[in-house]
Coordinates of C-alpha atoms in Angstrom, one line a residue:
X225 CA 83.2 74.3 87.7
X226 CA 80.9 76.3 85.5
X227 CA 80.4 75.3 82.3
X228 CA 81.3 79.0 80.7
X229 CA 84.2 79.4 83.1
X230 CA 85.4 75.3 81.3
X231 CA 85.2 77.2 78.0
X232 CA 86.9 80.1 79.7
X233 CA 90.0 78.0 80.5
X234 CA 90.5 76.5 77.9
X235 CA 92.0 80.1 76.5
X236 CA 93.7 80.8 79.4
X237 CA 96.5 79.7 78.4
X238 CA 96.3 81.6 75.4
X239 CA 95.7 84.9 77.4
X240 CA 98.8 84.0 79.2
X241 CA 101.1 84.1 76.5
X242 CA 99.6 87.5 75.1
X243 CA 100.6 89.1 78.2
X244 CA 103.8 87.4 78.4
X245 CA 104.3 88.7 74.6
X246 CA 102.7 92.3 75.5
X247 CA 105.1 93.0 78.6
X248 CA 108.4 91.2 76.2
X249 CA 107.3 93.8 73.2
X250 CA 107.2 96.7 75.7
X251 CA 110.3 96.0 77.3
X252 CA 112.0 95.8 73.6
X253 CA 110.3 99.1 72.6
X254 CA 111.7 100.4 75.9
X255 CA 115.1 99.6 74.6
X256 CA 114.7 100.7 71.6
X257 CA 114.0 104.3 73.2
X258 CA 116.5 104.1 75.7
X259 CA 119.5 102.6 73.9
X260 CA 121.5 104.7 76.0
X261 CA 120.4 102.9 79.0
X262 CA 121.0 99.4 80.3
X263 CA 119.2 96.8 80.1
X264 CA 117.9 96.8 83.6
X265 CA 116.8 100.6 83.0
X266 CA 113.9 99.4 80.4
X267 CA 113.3 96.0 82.6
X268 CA 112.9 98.5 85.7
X269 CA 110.6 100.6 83.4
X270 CA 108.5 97.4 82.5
X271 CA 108.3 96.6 86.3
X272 CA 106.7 100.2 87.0
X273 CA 104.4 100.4 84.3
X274 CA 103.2 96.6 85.5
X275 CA 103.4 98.1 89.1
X276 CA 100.8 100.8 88.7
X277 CA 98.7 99.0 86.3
X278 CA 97.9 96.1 88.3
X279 CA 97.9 98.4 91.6
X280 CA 95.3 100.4 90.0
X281 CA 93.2 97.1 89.1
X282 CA 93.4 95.1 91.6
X283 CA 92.1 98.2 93.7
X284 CA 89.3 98.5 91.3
X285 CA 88.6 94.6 91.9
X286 CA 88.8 94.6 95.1
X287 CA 87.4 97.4 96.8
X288 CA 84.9 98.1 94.0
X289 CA 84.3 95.0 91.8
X290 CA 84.5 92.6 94.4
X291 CA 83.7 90.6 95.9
X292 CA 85.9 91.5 99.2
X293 CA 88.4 89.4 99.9
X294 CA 88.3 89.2 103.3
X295 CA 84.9 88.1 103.8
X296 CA 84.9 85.7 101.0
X297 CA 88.2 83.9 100.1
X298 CA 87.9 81.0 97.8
X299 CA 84.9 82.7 95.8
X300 CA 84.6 81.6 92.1
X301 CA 86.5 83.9 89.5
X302 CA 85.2 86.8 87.9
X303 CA 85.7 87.5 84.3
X304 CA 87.6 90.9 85.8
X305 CA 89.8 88.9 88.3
X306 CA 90.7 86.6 85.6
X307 CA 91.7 89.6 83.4
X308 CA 93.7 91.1 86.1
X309 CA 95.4 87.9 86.6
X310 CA 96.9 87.0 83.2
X311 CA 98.1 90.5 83.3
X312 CA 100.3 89.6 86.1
X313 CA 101.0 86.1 85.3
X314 CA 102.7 87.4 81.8
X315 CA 104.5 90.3 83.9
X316 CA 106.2 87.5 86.4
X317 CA 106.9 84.9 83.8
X318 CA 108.7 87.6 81.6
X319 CA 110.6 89.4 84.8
X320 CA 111.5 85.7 86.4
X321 CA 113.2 84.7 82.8
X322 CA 114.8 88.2 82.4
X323 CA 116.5 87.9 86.4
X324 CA 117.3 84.4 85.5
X325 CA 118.8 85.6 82.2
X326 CA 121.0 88.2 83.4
X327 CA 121.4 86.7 87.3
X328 CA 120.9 90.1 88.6
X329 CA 118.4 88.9 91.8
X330 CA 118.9 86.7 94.5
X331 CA 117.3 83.5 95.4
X332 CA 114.5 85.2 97.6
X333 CA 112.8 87.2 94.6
X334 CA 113.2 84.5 92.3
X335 CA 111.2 81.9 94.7
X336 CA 108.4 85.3 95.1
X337 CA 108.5 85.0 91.7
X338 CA 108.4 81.6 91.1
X339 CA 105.4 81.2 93.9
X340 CA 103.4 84.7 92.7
X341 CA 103.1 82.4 89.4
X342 CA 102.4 79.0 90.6
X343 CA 99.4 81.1 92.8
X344 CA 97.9 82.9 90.1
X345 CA 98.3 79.8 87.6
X346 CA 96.8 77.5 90.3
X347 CA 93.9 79.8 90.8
X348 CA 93.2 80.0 86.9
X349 CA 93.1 76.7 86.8
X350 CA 90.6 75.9 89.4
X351 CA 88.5 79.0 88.6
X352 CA 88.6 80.0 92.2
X353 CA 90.6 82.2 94.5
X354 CA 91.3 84.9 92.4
X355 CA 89.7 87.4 94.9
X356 CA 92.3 86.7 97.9
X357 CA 95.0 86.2 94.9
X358 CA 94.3 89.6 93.6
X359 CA 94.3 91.2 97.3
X360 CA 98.3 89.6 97.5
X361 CA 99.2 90.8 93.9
X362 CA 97.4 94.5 95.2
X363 CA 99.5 93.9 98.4
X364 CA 102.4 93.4 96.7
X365 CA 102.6 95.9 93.7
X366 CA 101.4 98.7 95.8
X367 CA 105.2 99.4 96.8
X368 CA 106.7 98.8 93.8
X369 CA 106.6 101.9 92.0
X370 CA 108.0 103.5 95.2
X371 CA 110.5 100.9 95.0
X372 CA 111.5 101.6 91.5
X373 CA 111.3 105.4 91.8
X374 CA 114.2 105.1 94.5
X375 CA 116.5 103.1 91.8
X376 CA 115.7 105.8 89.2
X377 CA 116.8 108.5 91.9
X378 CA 119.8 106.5 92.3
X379 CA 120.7 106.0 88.7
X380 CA 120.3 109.9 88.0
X381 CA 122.2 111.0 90.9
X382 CA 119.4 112.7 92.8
X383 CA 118.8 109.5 95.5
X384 CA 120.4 111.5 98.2
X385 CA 118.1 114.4 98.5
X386 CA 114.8 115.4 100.1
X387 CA 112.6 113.4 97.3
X388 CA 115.0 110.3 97.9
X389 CA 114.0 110.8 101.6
X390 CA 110.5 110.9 101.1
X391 CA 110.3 107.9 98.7
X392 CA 112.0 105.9 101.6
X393 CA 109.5 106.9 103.8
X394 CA 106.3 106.3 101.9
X395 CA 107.7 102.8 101.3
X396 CA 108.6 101.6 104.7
X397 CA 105.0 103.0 105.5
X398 CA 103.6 101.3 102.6
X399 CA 105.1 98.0 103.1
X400 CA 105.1 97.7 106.8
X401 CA 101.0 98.6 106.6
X402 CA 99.9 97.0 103.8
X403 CA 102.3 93.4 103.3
X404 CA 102.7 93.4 107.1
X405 CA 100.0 94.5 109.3
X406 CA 96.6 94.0 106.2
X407 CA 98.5 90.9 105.1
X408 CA 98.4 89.4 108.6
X409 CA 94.6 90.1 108.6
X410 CA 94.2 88.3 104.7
X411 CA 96.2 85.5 105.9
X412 CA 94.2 84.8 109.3
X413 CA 91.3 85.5 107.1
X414 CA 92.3 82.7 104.4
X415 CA 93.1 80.6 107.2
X416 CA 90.7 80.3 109.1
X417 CA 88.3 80.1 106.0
X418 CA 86.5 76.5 105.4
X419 CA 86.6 77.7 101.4
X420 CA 90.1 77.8 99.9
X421 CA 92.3 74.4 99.2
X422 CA 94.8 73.8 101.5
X423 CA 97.7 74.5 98.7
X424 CA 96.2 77.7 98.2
X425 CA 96.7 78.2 101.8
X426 CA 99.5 77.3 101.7
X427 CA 100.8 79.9 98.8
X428 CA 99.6 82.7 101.0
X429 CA 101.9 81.7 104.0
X430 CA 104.7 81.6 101.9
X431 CA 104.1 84.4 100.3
X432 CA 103.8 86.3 103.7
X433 CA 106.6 84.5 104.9
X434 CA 108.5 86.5 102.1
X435 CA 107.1 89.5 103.0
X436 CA 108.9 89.7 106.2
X437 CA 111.9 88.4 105.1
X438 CA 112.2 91.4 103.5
X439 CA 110.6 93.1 106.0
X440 CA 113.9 92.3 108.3
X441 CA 116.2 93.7 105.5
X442 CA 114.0 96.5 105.2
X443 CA 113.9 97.5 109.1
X444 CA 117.8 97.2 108.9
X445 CA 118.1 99.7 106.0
X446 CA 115.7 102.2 108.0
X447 CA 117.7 102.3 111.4
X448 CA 120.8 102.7 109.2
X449 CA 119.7 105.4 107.2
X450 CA 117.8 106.8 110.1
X451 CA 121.3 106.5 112.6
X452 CA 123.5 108.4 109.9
X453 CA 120.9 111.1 109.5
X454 CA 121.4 111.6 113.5
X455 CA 124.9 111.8 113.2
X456 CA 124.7 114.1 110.6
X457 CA 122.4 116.2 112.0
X458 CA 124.6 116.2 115.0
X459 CA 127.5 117.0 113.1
X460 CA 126.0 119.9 111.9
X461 CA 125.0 120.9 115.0
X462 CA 128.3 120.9 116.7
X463 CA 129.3 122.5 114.0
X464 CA 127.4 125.5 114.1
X465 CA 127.0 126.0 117.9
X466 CA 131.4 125.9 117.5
X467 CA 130.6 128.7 115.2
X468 CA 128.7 130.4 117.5
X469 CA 130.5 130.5 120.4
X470 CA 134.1 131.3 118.0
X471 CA 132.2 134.4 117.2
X472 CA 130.7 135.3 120.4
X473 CA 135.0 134.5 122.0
X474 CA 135.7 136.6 119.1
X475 CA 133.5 139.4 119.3
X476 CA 135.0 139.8 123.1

């Protein structure tokens, strides 16, 4: 390990705990504005703003900063990386105490959780990583404001609706090409890759593991919403063709 990158752990921890303290103070101001709300309202708020910040960085990082994460997996840290990590790790250790806190997710997303943090602590730590680590939290967060957008529809009444249909879509697009088919090519990448530890490895097949897991439950959600769109549309169709042919009996 370099010697300035020693120095640099050693206030890692620190950096850690300003995050953690940055997204908690957000959240209260959040409910300080929103007092009407619940409590999940200003956590889901959180969650965006964190969703779109780090989407927007880790793009930065990795398709301008670099290095690419593809072709070099287990590369040392940048200062960047490292920045955009202890963003993130303060963003999952407050959201993983909050869902803990007020039990409102299942075991799944507290083990993403609980595995996104033990990844992006591990790769801290050993000042390595972070470019294949920052291409899973890019991966990851790229969906989420999509995904919080739909419960904000839903909360406000206006889920059912052409915007509620097109926020679907862009997210089953979104997760199934980016977590599913990119992911596959990181993870063969990080595989096959002499470079990164074998735990680190071993973070990113879990981590894609997770990803279909939900990718099962999402498939399920699309041919149910997709099936009672058909039958509505073919409702509607037998309704106006029995319209049509009442007026043309009718007109005779």
């Amino acid at each position: 390990m370099h010697p300035s990158y020693s120095r640099m752990l050693l206030a890692l921890p620190l950096r850690a705990a300003c995050s953690l303290l940055a997204w908690l103070s957000l959240y209260t101001w959040f409910c300080h504005r929103y007092k009407h709300r619940s409590y999940e309202w200003s956590c889901r708020l959180v969650t965006l703003t964190h969703g779109i910040l780090a989407t927007c960085l880790s793009a930065y990082i990795g398709f301008i900063d670099g290095p690419w994460p593809l072709s070099h997996p287990g590369s040392p840290n940048t200062t960047l990386q490292v920045h955009g990590l202890c963003l993130s790790l303060g963003y999952f250790l407050f959201d993983l105490c909050w869902c803990v806190y007020f039990q409102t997710e299942g075991a799944l997303m507290l083990a993403h959780h609980l595995v996104s943090i033990v990844g992006i602590a591990a790769s801290l730590a050993l000042g390595e990583s972070a470019a294949e680590v920052n291409a899973v939290i890019f991966g990851s967060e790229i969906t989420n404001p999509l995904l919080q957008a739909r419960w904000f529809l839903k909360e406000m009444g206006c889920y059912h609706s052409l915007t509620g249909d097109v926020v679907d879509f862009f997210f089953v697009v979104l997760f199934t090409g980016v977590r599913i088919g990119v992911g596959a090519w990181l993870m063969y990448c990080e595989l096959t890759s002499p470079k990164p530890r074998w735990y680190i490895k071993l973070g990113g097949v879990i981590m894609y593991a997770v990803s279909w897991v939900f990718m099962v439950s999402i498939c399920r959600f699309a041919r149910r919403k997709s099936m009672k769109k058909y039958h509505a549309w073919r409702s509607q169709r037998g309704e106006e063709l029995s319209l049509r042919t009442n007026g043309h009996l009718k007109s005779h």
